[in-house]
Amino acid sequence: MPEKEGWRRFMPSWKVVLGVMGIGTLASICMVGVAYAMVKVPKVNADATIQGSTIYYSDGKTVLGKIGSSRTIVQFSQISPAMQNAALAAEDRSFYSESAISPTGIARAVMNNLAGGDTQGGSTITQQYVKNAYLNQQRTITRKFKELFISVKVGKQQDKQTILQNYLNTIYFGRGSNGVEAAARAYYNKPASQLTVQEAAVLAATIKQPGYYDPRSKGQQHTDAIERYNFVLNGMVKMGKLSEADYAKYKDHPAMTRPIKETETYAGQRGYLIQRTKNVMRNMGISEEDLQTKGLKIYTTWDQGMQAKAKTVVEHTLAANHLPSDTRVGLVSIDPKNGEIKAAYGGKDYLKRYFDDAFQSTAQVGSGFKPYVLATALSQGIGLKSRFDASAPAWIDTKGDRVSQGGDAFQVHNDEGNPTNPIVDLVTATQMSYNTVYVPLGFKAGSDNVESLAEKAGLPADAMKPHVGQAGFFLGQSSMTVLDQATGYATMANDGEYIRPHTIRRVLDSQSHPYMQSKWKNVEHRRAFDADVAHDTQYAMQSVVKTGGTGFRAALPGRQVAGKTGTTNENKAAWFNGFTPKQLVTSVGMWRYDDAITKGKHKRAGRYVPMVGIGGIPRVNGGDFPARIWHDYMNAVLQNKEATTFPPPAYVGDDQAFATPKPSPDPTPSDTPTPTCLPNQNPMRDHCKPDDGGGQNPDCTMHPNRPQCPDSTPPTTPTCNPLTGCHTPPGKGGGGDGQDTNGRAARPIDDE
């Protein structure tokens, strides 16, 4: 019987015990055999095998971070021979030739316990593994006996390699590291399979007192660490696993460990990347408990090199131009061919400001919305060569016609000034971003049609719907995330086909089997608009980066680029969104945002700050710092990539003539009730609303039917962009004109 065989193997050790304890304890010892037969090998403790989830960069090998327990269970072959030998040299040099228990160690522990002291060490690696994996850490004689019995049985059930593998996967090494794989990464930023002799000796030394024997320590602790390290090396020599020459070379020279940074997992950009991954996992239906305990392997689309370049370019631009500390930049890059998000800059340091300026913060998109208006017009049969009157100011009605002042018309101005020749086609209107063309174009294409196409392209409907029917809708009155804009532009770059942007390539369980495969296997595709429409839109957008265009600073020598600048009212946000043919889409948004602060019980809302008089320029427009950041970043990530080309324009639709003579002012007074305005309200910006008759001042609410108010000063041409809407305090810590930014965080990659 196996139990009898186990008892025979067990008996010799108890001869030693009896010799020490005396025959008076014989009756008690006779019970040992019965106890041995009764003790079963229990299930391994959950705490000993819990694995956190590991997140990988796009190369599938480099670890981005861990969620939950630091433990990653590895196979024996994934632990370097140096580490295997160092662990044995430190803890159990006779492991491969000994029995599962140490008779003298047990005897010493029993005698000490009977004398009133604690149990002592002297355990084999098998016993240490049993204590950690199957039992608790109580130092009692009862627990020691259980350890003994279970060790004998485990030694019969598992071979030596399996026991050593399980031992190294179970024990704690300090620095929050459960298991050898986590320790190798925490101390040396490498997998356990690559540990050298010096590195392995350091990790093996710390097993005795986790975290103490670290060569980075100072004073007596450092002296102790060197002594323990040399002890491990000497043991490897005695085991025949290290030559005397190598011992002399390595002695007193441990491999220096990484600096101790308890929060480094979430520091800098890594925190944003890990948090985005957690958000997506939650949207996929993977619980926090699963992430913490199931040892999932999450393979992402994040390109480590591109992410580093985004950080370098953005932060260099901010520092070199002495931009204020409240200047926020969000950057997102997407591969339009497959929807993979390759890089995203959400802020300087997640630990200092957790709010993600790439995925969560929102700001008005300004003229970066115009390409959706153009694509809709093309889809409605209005061709690129159609002619419009670009002169300003202009009064435009909801049919898209120029009319006399009054009625339901909107007054429109050009932020970029007036053209010398007011009659322009849609390519020139896009190049110069003429509002006086895009407002009538949007009305003629249909507000609902524009909203529908933009939504199909990937923009959030809830951000657009409140503004549909207003002139400001076509000029980018809606607030969105940088991710939203990158999503829509990826659809344009992909010839009108939307592919859901995503950051997860696959998820595997701890045994490397697909986990919840249906959630990540099939990425949503849909046709947003015709390819010919996309080609004409791309053609018009190429003019933006050419000499004279608003985005000329984004031009990449030797490469074709299509893009669009965006600048909002009072220069509170500026954008550049663009792409190279079938290669990479990048959106860059910039704004100043003064975060909410708390003083005692008083808390004020965060607010946007105009980007005026900073960085050595009067006003920050989309063609300034955003275009420069876009240029420098794209130039860096596309190095050594082939220069691709756009298809020629298809010239869909008809060449229509919408230009009409500028009407003379109507001398007849308007019947429209005269609105009243609050102090400091701009009637062209704030859409003032008539008094309700009760003598109360009106709220600053958008009112498309009455966009005009009288001003107390003589009429002049407003310098601000018209019809961009009122601002309400955004959500805590982020951007957005009164929207629930947290509720829309990472919206386009919600796997539902």
Coordinates of N, CA and C in Angstrom, one line a residue, residues 41 47 167 396 448:
V41 N -3.4 15.2 1.3 CA -2.9 16.4 0.7 C -4.0 17.3 0.3
D47 N -4.4 31.6 -2.3 CA -3.4 32.7 -2.3 C -2.1 32.3 -2.9
Y167 N 7.6 25.7 -6.1 CA 8.2 26.5 -5.0 C 8.6 27.9 -5.5
I396 N -26.9 84.1 -43.0 CA -27.2 82.9 -43.7 C -28.5 82.3 -43.1
D448 N -29.5 67.2 -40.5 CA -29.7 65.8 -40.0 C -28.8 64.9 -40.8

